């Protein structure tokens, strides 16, 4: 029964992650660990997605900032450890988690550097979908700072990565964002 629940929670969490429903995703992250202490490969992705969603939820829901921040920080701690064992698989994820962490703390200079490192590491290790995610979150970072041309540039690069990956829903989402937001248009 717990394997079935874990599978359901993971798939719903994955959907919440890619559709940017961060608070709901964090709830699913918590639910997953309430029924298992699994350390399968899913575990790595759960902490990655859970961390990204936690930092996003902290920015979206300031009234629960500290709870979300703690989960995100736990993800960073885990990925620092895992990166020491497998830089190839974990380095880009660690950089992106750190970028989101610095962004959440309002440390824009540090966040900018980590977003750029996440993009470079994703390229180096050939994780095209995570390169796309890094560009997308970097675009959101710039958009939130009012830097619309930089946001547009990064969202456009994310679209190109997602096209290579074949992620039609992400492509459609970003293209609609680019076309519906006049401030992001050329």
mmCIF file of N, CA and C in Angstrom, residues 41-114:
data_model
loop_
_atom_site.group_PDB
_atom_site.id
_atom_site.type_symbol
_atom_site.label_atom_id
_atom_site.label_comp_id
_atom_site.label_asym_id
_atom_site.label_seq_id
_atom_site.Cartn_x
_atom_site.Cartn_y
_atom_site.Cartn_z
ATOM 1 N N UNK A 41 16.020 6.158 -6.134
ATOM 2 C CA UNK A 41 16.349 7.296 -6.997
ATOM 3 C C UNK A 41 15.282 8.385 -6.887
ATOM 4 N N UNK A 42 14.034 7.993 -6.680
ATOM 5 C CA UNK A 42 12.969 8.988 -6.488
ATOM 6 C C UNK A 42 13.330 9.958 -5.372
ATOM 7 N N UNK A 43 14.031 9.450 -4.372
ATOM 8 C CA UNK A 43 14.407 10.240 -3.211
ATOM 9 C C UNK A 43 15.181 11.484 -3.626
ATOM 10 N N UNK A 44 16.144 11.331 -4.521
ATOM 11 C CA UNK A 44 16.948 12.449 -5.005
ATOM 12 C C UNK A 44 16.065 13.498 -5.673
ATOM 13 N N UNK A 45 15.183 13.036 -6.561
ATOM 14 C CA UNK A 45 14.315 13.973 -7.273
ATOM 15 C C UNK A 45 13.298 14.621 -6.339
ATOM 16 N N UNK A 46 12.814 13.874 -5.366
ATOM 17 C CA UNK A 46 11.882 14.452 -4.403
ATOM 18 C C UNK A 46 12.518 15.615 -3.655
ATOM 19 N N UNK A 47 13.749 15.431 -3.221
ATOM 20 C CA UNK A 47 14.416 16.515 -2.502
ATOM 21 C C UNK A 47 14.715 17.691 -3.419
ATOM 22 N N UNK A 48 15.035 17.414 -4.675
ATOM 23 C CA UNK A 48 15.279 18.501 -5.626
ATOM 24 C C UNK A 48 13.988 19.286 -5.873
ATOM 25 N N UNK A 49 12.949 18.587 -6.296
ATOM 26 C CA UNK A 49 11.678 19.264 -6.580
ATOM 27 C C UNK A 49 11.104 19.879 -5.311
ATOM 28 N N UNK A 50 11.199 19.147 -4.201
ATOM 29 C CA UNK A 50 10.688 19.666 -2.929
ATOM 30 C C UNK A 50 11.397 20.940 -2.505
ATOM 31 N N UNK A 51 12.712 20.989 -2.723
ATOM 32 C CA UNK A 51 13.465 22.195 -2.367
ATOM 33 C C UNK A 51 13.090 23.386 -3.226
ATOM 34 N N UNK A 52 13.027 23.161 -4.542
ATOM 35 C CA UNK A 52 12.642 24.258 -5.445
ATOM 36 C C UNK A 52 11.247 24.770 -5.083
ATOM 37 N N UNK A 53 10.325 23.836 -4.872
ATOM 38 C CA UNK A 53 8.953 24.245 -4.536
ATOM 39 C C UNK A 53 8.898 24.945 -3.188
ATOM 40 N N UNK A 54 9.708 24.502 -2.230
ATOM 41 C CA UNK A 54 9.702 25.134 -0.910
ATOM 42 C C UNK A 54 10.154 26.587 -0.986
ATOM 43 N N UNK A 55 11.215 26.841 -1.745
ATOM 44 C CA UNK A 55 11.664 28.229 -1.879
ATOM 45 C C UNK A 55 10.632 29.066 -2.633
ATOM 46 N N UNK A 56 10.037 28.495 -3.684
ATOM 47 C CA UNK A 56 8.991 29.217 -4.413
ATOM 48 C C UNK A 56 7.784 29.501 -3.540
ATOM 49 N N UNK A 57 7.384 28.504 -2.746
ATOM 50 C CA UNK A 57 6.235 28.681 -1.847
ATOM 51 C C UNK A 57 6.552 29.722 -0.771
ATOM 52 N N UNK A 58 7.784 29.753 -0.296
ATOM 53 C CA UNK A 58 8.171 30.757 0.713
ATOM 54 C C UNK A 58 8.002 32.168 0.158
ATOM 55 N N UNK A 59 8.347 32.351 -1.122
ATOM 56 C CA UNK A 59 8.182 33.686 -1.726
ATOM 57 C C UNK A 59 6.708 33.995 -1.990
ATOM 58 N N UNK A 60 5.925 32.966 -2.314
ATOM 59 C CA UNK A 60 4.513 33.172 -2.627
ATOM 60 C C UNK A 60 3.643 33.300 -1.379
ATOM 61 N N UNK A 61 4.080 32.705 -0.272
ATOM 62 C CA UNK A 61 3.283 32.669 0.964
ATOM 63 C C UNK A 61 4.135 33.137 2.146
ATOM 64 N N UNK A 62 4.367 34.441 2.247
ATOM 65 C CA UNK A 62 5.246 34.950 3.305
ATOM 66 C C UNK A 62 4.778 34.602 4.720
ATOM 67 N N UNK A 63 3.487 34.357 4.891
ATOM 68 C CA UNK A 63 2.980 34.021 6.225
ATOM 69 C C UNK A 63 3.495 32.661 6.707
ATOM 70 N N UNK A 64 3.943 31.820 5.785
ATOM 71 C CA UNK A 64 4.493 30.505 6.143
ATOM 72 C C UNK A 64 5.952 30.391 5.721
ATOM 73 N N UNK A 65 6.606 31.525 5.575
ATOM 74 C CA UNK A 65 7.962 31.611 5.047
ATOM 75 C C UNK A 65 8.922 30.675 5.770
ATOM 76 N N UNK A 66 8.941 30.708 7.100
ATOM 77 C CA UNK A 66 9.957 29.953 7.845
ATOM 78 C C UNK A 66 9.818 28.447 7.665
ATOM 79 N N UNK A 67 8.584 27.939 7.607
ATOM 80 C CA UNK A 67 8.389 26.497 7.407
ATOM 81 C C UNK A 67 8.885 26.067 6.030
ATOM 82 N N UNK A 68 8.511 26.815 5.005
ATOM 83 C CA UNK A 68 8.956 26.488 3.656
ATOM 84 C C UNK A 68 10.475 26.633 3.524
ATOM 85 N N UNK A 69 11.012 27.692 4.111
ATOM 86 C CA UNK A 69 12.448 27.935 4.032
ATOM 87 C C UNK A 69 13.231 26.768 4.635
ATOM 88 N N UNK A 70 12.784 26.249 5.749
ATOM 89 C CA UNK A 70 13.472 25.124 6.419
ATOM 90 C C UNK A 70 13.552 23.913 5.500
ATOM 91 N N UNK A 71 12.457 23.565 4.835
ATOM 92 C CA UNK A 71 12.462 22.416 3.923
ATOM 93 C C UNK A 71 13.427 22.660 2.769
ATOM 94 N N UNK A 72 13.414 23.862 2.216
ATOM 95 C CA UNK A 72 14.341 24.195 1.141
ATOM 96 C C UNK A 72 15.789 24.108 1.594
ATOM 97 N N UNK A 73 16.066 24.622 2.781
ATOM 98 C CA UNK A 73 17.435 24.564 3.301
ATOM 99 C C UNK A 73 17.882 23.124 3.546
ATOM 100 N N UNK A 74 16.962 22.269 3.988
ATOM 101 C CA UNK A 74 17.284 20.845 4.148
ATOM 102 C C UNK A 74 17.661 20.228 2.805
ATOM 103 N N UNK A 75 16.991 20.645 1.748
ATOM 104 C CA UNK A 75 17.320 20.150 0.409
ATOM 105 C C UNK A 75 18.733 20.567 0.005
ATOM 106 N N UNK A 76 19.086 21.811 0.284
ATOM 107 C CA UNK A 76 20.435 22.292 -0.039
ATOM 108 C C UNK A 76 21.475 21.465 0.722
ATOM 109 N N UNK A 77 21.229 21.225 1.997
ATOM 110 C CA UNK A 77 22.165 20.431 2.810
ATOM 111 C C UNK A 77 22.340 19.040 2.207
ATOM 112 N N UNK A 78 21.240 18.395 1.856
ATOM 113 C CA UNK A 78 21.314 17.061 1.257
ATOM 114 C C UNK A 78 22.097 17.088 -0.050
ATOM 115 N N UNK A 79 21.825 18.071 -0.907
ATOM 116 C CA UNK A 79 22.499 18.116 -2.200
ATOM 117 C C UNK A 79 23.981 18.466 -2.079
ATOM 118 N N UNK A 80 24.364 19.189 -1.053
ATOM 119 C CA UNK A 80 25.802 19.416 -0.848
ATOM 120 C C UNK A 80 26.497 18.087 -0.567
ATOM 121 N N UNK A 81 25.866 17.271 0.252
ATOM 122 C CA UNK A 81 26.426 15.955 0.571
ATOM 123 C C UNK A 81 26.445 15.067 -0.677
ATOM 124 N N UNK A 82 25.327 15.019 -1.394
ATOM 125 C CA UNK A 82 25.232 14.136 -2.560
ATOM 126 C C UNK A 82 26.147 14.578 -3.691
ATOM 127 N N UNK A 83 26.354 15.882 -3.832
ATOM 128 C CA UNK A 83 27.240 16.380 -4.880
ATOM 129 C C UNK A 83 28.672 15.911 -4.635
ATOM 130 N N UNK A 84 29.060 15.769 -3.380
ATOM 131 C CA UNK A 84 30.415 15.287 -3.092
ATOM 132 C C UNK A 84 30.590 13.835 -3.538
ATOM 133 N N UNK A 85 29.498 13.098 -3.683
ATOM 134 C CA UNK A 85 29.547 11.701 -4.133
ATOM 135 C C UNK A 85 29.302 11.564 -5.636
ATOM 136 N N UNK A 86 28.527 12.478 -6.215
ATOM 137 C CA UNK A 86 28.214 12.399 -7.645
ATOM 138 C C UNK A 86 28.010 13.800 -8.212
ATOM 139 N N UNK A 87 29.134 14.449 -8.490
ATOM 140 C CA UNK A 87 29.076 15.799 -9.045
ATOM 141 C C UNK A 87 28.294 15.823 -10.355
ATOM 142 N N UNK A 88 28.491 14.800 -11.176
ATOM 143 C CA UNK A 88 27.841 14.742 -12.489
ATOM 144 C C UNK A 88 26.322 14.859 -12.358
ATOM 145 N N UNK A 89 25.734 14.098 -11.457
ATOM 146 C CA UNK A 89 24.278 14.055 -11.332
ATOM 147 C C UNK A 89 23.698 15.147 -10.442
ATOM 148 N N UNK A 90 24.504 15.698 -9.550
ATOM 149 C CA UNK A 90 23.927 16.568 -8.524
ATOM 150 C C UNK A 90 24.358 18.029 -8.565
ATOM 151 N N UNK A 91 25.485 18.333 -9.197
ATOM 152 C CA UNK A 91 26.025 19.686 -9.118
ATOM 153 C C UNK A 91 25.052 20.749 -9.638
ATOM 154 N N UNK A 92 24.470 20.527 -10.820
ATOM 155 C CA UNK A 92 23.572 21.536 -11.372
ATOM 156 C C UNK A 92 22.343 21.729 -10.486
ATOM 157 N N UNK A 93 21.877 20.649 -9.892
ATOM 158 C CA UNK A 93 20.713 20.728 -9.002
ATOM 159 C C UNK A 93 21.052 21.525 -7.744
ATOM 160 N N UNK A 94 22.251 21.266 -7.206
ATOM 161 C CA UNK A 94 22.693 22.026 -6.036
ATOM 162 C C UNK A 94 22.770 23.516 -6.368
ATOM 163 N N UNK A 95 23.386 23.864 -7.491
ATOM 164 C CA UNK A 95 23.487 25.277 -7.856
ATOM 165 C C UNK A 95 22.105 25.918 -8.004
ATOM 166 N N UNK A 96 21.168 25.193 -8.595
ATOM 167 C CA UNK A 96 19.832 25.768 -8.778
ATOM 168 C C UNK A 96 19.116 25.921 -7.437
ATOM 169 N N UNK A 97 19.260 24.945 -6.560
ATOM 170 C CA UNK A 97 18.692 25.075 -5.212
ATOM 171 C C UNK A 97 19.308 26.264 -4.477
ATOM 172 N N UNK A 98 20.623 26.418 -4.596
ATOM 173 C CA UNK A 98 21.284 27.553 -3.940
ATOM 174 C C UNK A 98 20.810 28.876 -4.540
ATOM 175 N N UNK A 99 20.612 28.918 -5.855
ATOM 176 C CA UNK A 99 20.104 30.138 -6.494
ATOM 177 C C UNK A 99 18.733 30.496 -5.934
ATOM 178 N N UNK A 100 17.864 29.499 -5.856
ATOM 179 C CA UNK A 100 16.523 29.748 -5.322
ATOM 180 C C UNK A 100 16.580 30.158 -3.851
ATOM 181 N N UNK A 101 17.497 29.572 -3.102
ATOM 182 C CA UNK A 101 17.667 29.930 -1.697
ATOM 183 C C UNK A 101 18.084 31.394 -1.570
ATOM 184 N N UNK A 102 19.123 31.782 -2.312
ATOM 185 C CA UNK A 102 19.571 33.184 -2.260
ATOM 186 C C UNK A 102 18.471 34.130 -2.743
ATOM 187 N N UNK A 103 17.744 33.728 -3.768
ATOM 188 C CA UNK A 103 16.632 34.544 -4.259
ATOM 189 C C UNK A 103 15.602 34.743 -3.150
ATOM 190 N N UNK A 104 15.271 33.676 -2.457
ATOM 191 C CA UNK A 104 14.280 33.740 -1.375
ATOM 192 C C UNK A 104 14.753 34.646 -0.245
ATOM 193 N N UNK A 105 16.063 34.645 0.009
ATOM 194 C CA UNK A 105 16.630 35.491 1.069
ATOM 195 C C UNK A 105 16.858 36.931 0.614
ATOM 196 N N UNK A 106 16.600 37.216 -0.672
ATOM 197 C CA UNK A 106 16.792 38.566 -1.192
ATOM 198 C C UNK A 106 18.230 38.900 -1.514
ATOM 199 N N UNK A 107 19.078 37.893 -1.647
ATOM 200 C CA UNK A 107 20.494 38.100 -1.966
ATOM 201 C C UNK A 107 20.681 37.931 -3.477
ATOM 202 N N UNK A 108 20.297 38.976 -4.229
ATOM 203 C CA UNK A 108 20.233 38.896 -5.679
ATOM 204 C C UNK A 108 21.577 38.619 -6.339
ATOM 205 N N UNK A 109 22.657 39.210 -5.849
ATOM 206 C CA UNK A 109 23.974 38.981 -6.453
ATOM 207 C C UNK A 109 24.390 37.518 -6.366
ATOM 208 N N UNK A 110 24.202 36.933 -5.201
ATOM 209 C CA UNK A 110 24.527 35.513 -5.020
ATOM 210 C C UNK A 110 23.598 34.638 -5.856
ATOM 211 N N UNK A 111 22.325 35.004 -5.893
ATOM 212 C CA UNK A 111 21.354 34.227 -6.677
ATOM 213 C C UNK A 111 21.739 34.244 -8.151
ATOM 214 N N UNK A 112 22.052 35.407 -8.682
ATOM 215 C CA UNK A 112 22.432 35.545 -10.095
ATOM 216 C C UNK A 112 23.604 34.631 -10.423
ATOM 217 N N UNK A 113 24.632 34.654 -9.579
ATOM 218 C CA UNK A 113 25.806 33.822 -9.809
ATOM 219 C C UNK A 113 25.427 32.329 -9.820
ATOM 220 N N UNK A 114 24.573 31.916 -8.888
ATOM 221 C CA UNK A 114 24.203 30.497 -8.791
ATOM 222 C C UNK A 114 23.303 30.073 -9.957
#
